[in-house]
Tab-separated table of C-alpha atoms in Angstrom:
chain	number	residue	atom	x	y	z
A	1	UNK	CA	49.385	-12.136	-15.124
A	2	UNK	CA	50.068	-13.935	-11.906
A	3	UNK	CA	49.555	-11.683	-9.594
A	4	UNK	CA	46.560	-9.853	-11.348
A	5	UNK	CA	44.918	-13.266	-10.713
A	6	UNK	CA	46.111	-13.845	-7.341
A	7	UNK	CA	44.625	-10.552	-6.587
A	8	UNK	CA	41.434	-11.138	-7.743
A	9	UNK	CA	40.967	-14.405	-6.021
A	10	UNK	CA	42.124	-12.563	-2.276
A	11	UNK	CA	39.562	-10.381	-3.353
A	12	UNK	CA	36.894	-12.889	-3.663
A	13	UNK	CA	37.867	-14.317	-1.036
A	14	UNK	CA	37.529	-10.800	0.545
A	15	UNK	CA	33.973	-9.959	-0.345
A	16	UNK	CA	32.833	-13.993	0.306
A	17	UNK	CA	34.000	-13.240	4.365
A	18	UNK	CA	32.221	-10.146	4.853
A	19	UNK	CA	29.216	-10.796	3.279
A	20	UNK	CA	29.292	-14.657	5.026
A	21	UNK	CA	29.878	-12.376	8.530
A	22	UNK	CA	27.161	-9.534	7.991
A	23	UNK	CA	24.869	-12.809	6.622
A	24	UNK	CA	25.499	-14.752	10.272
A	25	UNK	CA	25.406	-11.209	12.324
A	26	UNK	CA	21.661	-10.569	10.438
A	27	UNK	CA	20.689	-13.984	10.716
A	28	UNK	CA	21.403	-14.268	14.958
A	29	UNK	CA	19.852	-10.887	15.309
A	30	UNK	CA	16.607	-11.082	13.562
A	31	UNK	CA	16.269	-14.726	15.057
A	32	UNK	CA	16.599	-12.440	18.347
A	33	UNK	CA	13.808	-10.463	17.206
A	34	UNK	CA	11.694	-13.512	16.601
A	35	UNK	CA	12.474	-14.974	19.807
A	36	UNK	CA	11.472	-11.557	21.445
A	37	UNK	CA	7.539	-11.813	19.610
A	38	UNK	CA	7.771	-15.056	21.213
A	39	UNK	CA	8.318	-13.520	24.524
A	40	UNK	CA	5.990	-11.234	24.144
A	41	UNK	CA	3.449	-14.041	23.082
A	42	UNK	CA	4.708	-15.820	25.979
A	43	UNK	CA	5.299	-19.089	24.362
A	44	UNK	CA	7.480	-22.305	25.312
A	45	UNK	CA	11.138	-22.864	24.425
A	46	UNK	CA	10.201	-25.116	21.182
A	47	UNK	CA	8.243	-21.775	19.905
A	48	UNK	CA	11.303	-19.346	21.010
A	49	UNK	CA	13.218	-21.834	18.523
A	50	UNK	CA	10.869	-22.118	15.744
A	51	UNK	CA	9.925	-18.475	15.520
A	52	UNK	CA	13.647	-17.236	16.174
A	53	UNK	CA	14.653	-20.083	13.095
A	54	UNK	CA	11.992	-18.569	10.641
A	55	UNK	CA	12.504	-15.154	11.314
A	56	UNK	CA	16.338	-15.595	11.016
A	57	UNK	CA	16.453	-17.562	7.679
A	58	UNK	CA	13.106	-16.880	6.122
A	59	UNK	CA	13.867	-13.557	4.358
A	60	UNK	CA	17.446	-15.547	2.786
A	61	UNK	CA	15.726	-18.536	2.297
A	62	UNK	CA	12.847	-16.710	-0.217
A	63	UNK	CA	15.881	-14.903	-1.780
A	64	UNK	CA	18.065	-17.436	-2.424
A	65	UNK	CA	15.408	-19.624	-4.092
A	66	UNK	CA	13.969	-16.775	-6.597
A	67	UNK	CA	18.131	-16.595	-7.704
A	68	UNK	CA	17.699	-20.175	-7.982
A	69	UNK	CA	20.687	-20.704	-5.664
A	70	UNK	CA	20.381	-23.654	-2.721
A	71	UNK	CA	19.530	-21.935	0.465
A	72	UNK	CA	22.526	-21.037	1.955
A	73	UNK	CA	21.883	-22.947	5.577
A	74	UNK	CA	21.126	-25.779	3.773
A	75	UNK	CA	24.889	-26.376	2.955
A	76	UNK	CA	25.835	-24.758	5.742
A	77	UNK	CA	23.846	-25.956	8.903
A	78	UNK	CA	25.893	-23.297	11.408
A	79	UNK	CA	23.109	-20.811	10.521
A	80	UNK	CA	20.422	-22.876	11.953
A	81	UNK	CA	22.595	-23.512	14.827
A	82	UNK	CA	23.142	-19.774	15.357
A	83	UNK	CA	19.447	-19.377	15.253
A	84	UNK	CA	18.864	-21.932	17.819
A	85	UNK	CA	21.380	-20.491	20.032
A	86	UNK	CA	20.497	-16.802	19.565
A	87	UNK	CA	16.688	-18.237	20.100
A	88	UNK	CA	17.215	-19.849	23.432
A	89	UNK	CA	19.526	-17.225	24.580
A	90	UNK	CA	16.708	-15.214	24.485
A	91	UNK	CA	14.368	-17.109	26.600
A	92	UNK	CA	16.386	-16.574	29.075
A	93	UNK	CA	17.464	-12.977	28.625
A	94	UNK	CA	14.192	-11.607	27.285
A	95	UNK	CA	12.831	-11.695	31.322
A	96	UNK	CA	15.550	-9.179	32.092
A	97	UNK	CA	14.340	-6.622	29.417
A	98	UNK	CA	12.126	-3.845	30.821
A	99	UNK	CA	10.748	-3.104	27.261
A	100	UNK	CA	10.356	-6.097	25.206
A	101	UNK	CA	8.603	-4.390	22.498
A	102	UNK	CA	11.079	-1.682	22.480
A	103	UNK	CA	14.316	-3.901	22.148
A	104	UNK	CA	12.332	-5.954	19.297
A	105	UNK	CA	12.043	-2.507	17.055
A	106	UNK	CA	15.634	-2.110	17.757
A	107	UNK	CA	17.066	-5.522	17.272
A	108	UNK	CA	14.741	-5.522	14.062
A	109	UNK	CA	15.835	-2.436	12.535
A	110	UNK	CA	19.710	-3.741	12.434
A	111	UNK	CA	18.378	-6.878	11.027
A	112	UNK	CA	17.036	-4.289	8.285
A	113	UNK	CA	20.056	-2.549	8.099
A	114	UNK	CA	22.261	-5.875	7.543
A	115	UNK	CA	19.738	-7.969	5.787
A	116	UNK	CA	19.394	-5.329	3.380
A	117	UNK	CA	23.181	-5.560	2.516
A	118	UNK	CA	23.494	-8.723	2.170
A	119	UNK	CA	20.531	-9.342	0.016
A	120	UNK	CA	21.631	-7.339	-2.593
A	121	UNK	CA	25.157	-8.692	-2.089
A	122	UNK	CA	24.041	-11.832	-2.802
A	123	UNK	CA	21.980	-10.756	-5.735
A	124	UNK	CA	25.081	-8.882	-7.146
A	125	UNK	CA	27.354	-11.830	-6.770
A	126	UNK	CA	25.167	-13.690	-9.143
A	127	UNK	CA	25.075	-10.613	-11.564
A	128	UNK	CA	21.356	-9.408	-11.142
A	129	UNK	CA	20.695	-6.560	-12.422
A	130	UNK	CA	20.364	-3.063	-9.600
A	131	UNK	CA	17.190	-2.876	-9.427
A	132	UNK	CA	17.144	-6.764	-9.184
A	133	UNK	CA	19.743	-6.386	-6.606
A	134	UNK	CA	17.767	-3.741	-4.162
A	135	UNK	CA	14.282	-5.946	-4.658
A	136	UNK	CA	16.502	-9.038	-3.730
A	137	UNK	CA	17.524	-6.502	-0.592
A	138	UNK	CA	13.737	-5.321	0.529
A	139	UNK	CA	12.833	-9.313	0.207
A	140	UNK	CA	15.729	-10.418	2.925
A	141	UNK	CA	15.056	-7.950	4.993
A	142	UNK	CA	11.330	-7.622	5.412
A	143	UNK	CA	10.207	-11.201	4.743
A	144	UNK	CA	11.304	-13.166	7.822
A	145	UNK	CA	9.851	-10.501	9.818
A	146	UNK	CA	6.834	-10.648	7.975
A	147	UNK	CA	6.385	-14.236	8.881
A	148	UNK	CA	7.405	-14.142	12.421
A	149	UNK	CA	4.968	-10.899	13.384
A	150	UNK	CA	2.184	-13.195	10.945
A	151	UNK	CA	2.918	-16.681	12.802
A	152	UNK	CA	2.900	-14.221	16.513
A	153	UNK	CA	-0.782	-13.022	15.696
A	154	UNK	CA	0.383	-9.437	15.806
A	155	UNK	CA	-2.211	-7.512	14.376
A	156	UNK	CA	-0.042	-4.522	12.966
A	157	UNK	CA	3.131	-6.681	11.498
A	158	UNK	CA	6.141	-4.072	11.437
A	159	UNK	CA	6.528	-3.901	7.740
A	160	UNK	CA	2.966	-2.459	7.870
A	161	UNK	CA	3.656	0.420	10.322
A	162	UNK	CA	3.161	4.137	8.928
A	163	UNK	CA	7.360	4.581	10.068
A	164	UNK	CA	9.584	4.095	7.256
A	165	UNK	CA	10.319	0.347	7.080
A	166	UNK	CA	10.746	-0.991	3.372
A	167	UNK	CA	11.921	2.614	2.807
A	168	UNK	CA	15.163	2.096	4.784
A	169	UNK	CA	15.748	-1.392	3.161
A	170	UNK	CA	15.965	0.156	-0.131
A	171	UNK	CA	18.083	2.598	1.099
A	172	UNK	CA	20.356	0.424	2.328
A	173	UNK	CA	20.534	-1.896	-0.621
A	174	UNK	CA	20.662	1.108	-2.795
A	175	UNK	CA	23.672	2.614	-1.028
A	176	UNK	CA	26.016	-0.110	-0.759
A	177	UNK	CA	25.812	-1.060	-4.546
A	178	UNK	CA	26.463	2.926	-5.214
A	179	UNK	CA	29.195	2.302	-3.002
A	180	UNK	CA	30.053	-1.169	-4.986
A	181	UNK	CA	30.310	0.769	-8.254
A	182	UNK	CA	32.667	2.953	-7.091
A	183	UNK	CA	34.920	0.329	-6.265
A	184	UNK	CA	35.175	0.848	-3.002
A	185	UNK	CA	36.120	-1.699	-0.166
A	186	UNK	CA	33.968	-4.016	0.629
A	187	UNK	CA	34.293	-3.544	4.036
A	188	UNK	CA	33.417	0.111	2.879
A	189	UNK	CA	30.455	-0.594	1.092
A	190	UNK	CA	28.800	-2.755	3.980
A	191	UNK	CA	29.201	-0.737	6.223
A	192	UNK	CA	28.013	2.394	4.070
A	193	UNK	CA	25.032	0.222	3.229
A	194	UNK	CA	24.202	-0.601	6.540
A	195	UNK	CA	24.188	2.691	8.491
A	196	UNK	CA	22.724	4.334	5.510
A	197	UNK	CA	19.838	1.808	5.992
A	198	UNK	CA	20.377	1.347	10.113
A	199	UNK	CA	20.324	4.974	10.472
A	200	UNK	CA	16.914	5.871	8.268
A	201	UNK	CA	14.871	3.183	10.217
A	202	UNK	CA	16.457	4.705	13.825
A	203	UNK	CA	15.350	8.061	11.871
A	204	UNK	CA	12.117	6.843	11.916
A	205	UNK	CA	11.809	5.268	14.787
A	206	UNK	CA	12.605	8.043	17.066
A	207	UNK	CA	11.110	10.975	14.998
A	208	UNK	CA	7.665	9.126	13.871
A	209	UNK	CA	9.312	9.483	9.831
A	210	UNK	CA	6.640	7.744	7.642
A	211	UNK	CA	5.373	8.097	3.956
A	212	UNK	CA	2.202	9.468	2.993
A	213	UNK	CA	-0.838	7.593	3.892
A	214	UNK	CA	-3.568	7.083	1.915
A	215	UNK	CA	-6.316	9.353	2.686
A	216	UNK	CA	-10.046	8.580	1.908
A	217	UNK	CA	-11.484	11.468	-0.444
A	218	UNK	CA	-14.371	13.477	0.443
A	219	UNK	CA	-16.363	12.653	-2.798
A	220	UNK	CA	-17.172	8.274	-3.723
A	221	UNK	CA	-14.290	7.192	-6.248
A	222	UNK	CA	-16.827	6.108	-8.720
A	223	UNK	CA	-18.303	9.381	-9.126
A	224	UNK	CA	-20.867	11.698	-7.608
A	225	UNK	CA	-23.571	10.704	-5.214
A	226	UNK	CA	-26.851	9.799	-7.225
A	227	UNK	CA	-30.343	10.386	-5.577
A	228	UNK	CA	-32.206	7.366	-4.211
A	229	UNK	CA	-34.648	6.139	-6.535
A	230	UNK	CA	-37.201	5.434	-4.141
């Protein structure tokens, strides 16, 4: 019975190191993404910082409090400091870029990829239920963008753009707790998560992939045109 148990906790241990990396990795590269609308915006340090913190924590922070779990960089401040780091990093780097915009959709679709993981990691780890799980995966990945493209003015925020966006998140989340089911290794079923979700947003970055749009029909929705009656 000893070592069942000893097993199980190395494997906790496992899956609480991986997801704590992919958390920290998504975290200092979507707070790159927010510093990079700041660049764009052309904005003083303090704003690199503050957009680069929200974008970084804001999708985690919305998650953890719907699973009604403390925020995680509340009792551990490193992610704030990685955000701060990665931020001002950026303000220095971003000048050296020769497409801001393009490095922003790139850095932003591996915060997808990750984020999407580790939201429904996190999710799982407190026994939601899948579908719970993939939501919890969409939310961590789109929100802090959401905010940062919101607080930057941009008029079409990324989540909004015909390419597959929320699409790829789901994907992601989706994959890695098919992966989870099967009992796979964790470091297996990030990684499977992330390039399945990575790899649809590059899809759709490159090749223009998007969902049907909405298309306005010839005839009024609330019936056929009347004649005036004057």
């Amino acid at each position: 019975m000893l070592p069942d148990t000893l097993l199980s906790l190395d494997q906790s241990l496992a899956v609480a190191r991986v997801i704590t990396f992919v958390d920290m990795m998504a975290v200092a590269v979507f707070a790159i993404s927010g510093a990079l609308v700041a660049a764009r915006r052309e904005m003083d340090l303090l704003s690199f910082i503050f957009v680069g913190t929200v974008t970084g924590i804001g999708g985690g922070t919305l998650r953890d409090l719907i699973l009604g779990a403390r925020p995680v960089w509340v009792t551990q401040p490193d992610y704030l400091v990685i955000c701060i780091v990665a931020s001002v990093i950026t303000f220095w780097a971003a000048r050296l870029l020769s497409s801001r915009y393009r490095a922003l959709v790139w850095m932003d679709a591996v915060g997808v990829g990750m984020y999407a993981v580790t939201g429904a990691q996190k999710a799982a780890a407190l026994g939601a239920a899948p579908v719970v799980c993939v939501l919890m995966g969409v939310m961590t990945a789109a929100f802090g963008g959401l905010m940062r493209d919101i607080m930057c003015g941009e008029k079409s925020p990324l989540l909004f753009n015909r390419e597959v966006y929320a699409t790829a998140a789901i994907t992601g989340a989706s994959v890695y707790l098919v992966l989870r089911a099967m009992d796979l290794p964790v470091e297996v079923q990030a990684a499977g998560g992330f390039c399945a979700g990575f790899g649809l947003r590059a899809g759709a970055i490159i090749f223009g992939w998007g969902l049907p749009t909405y298309r306005r029909p010839a005839r009024p929705l609330d019936g056929p045109d009347r004649p005036d009656p004057t």
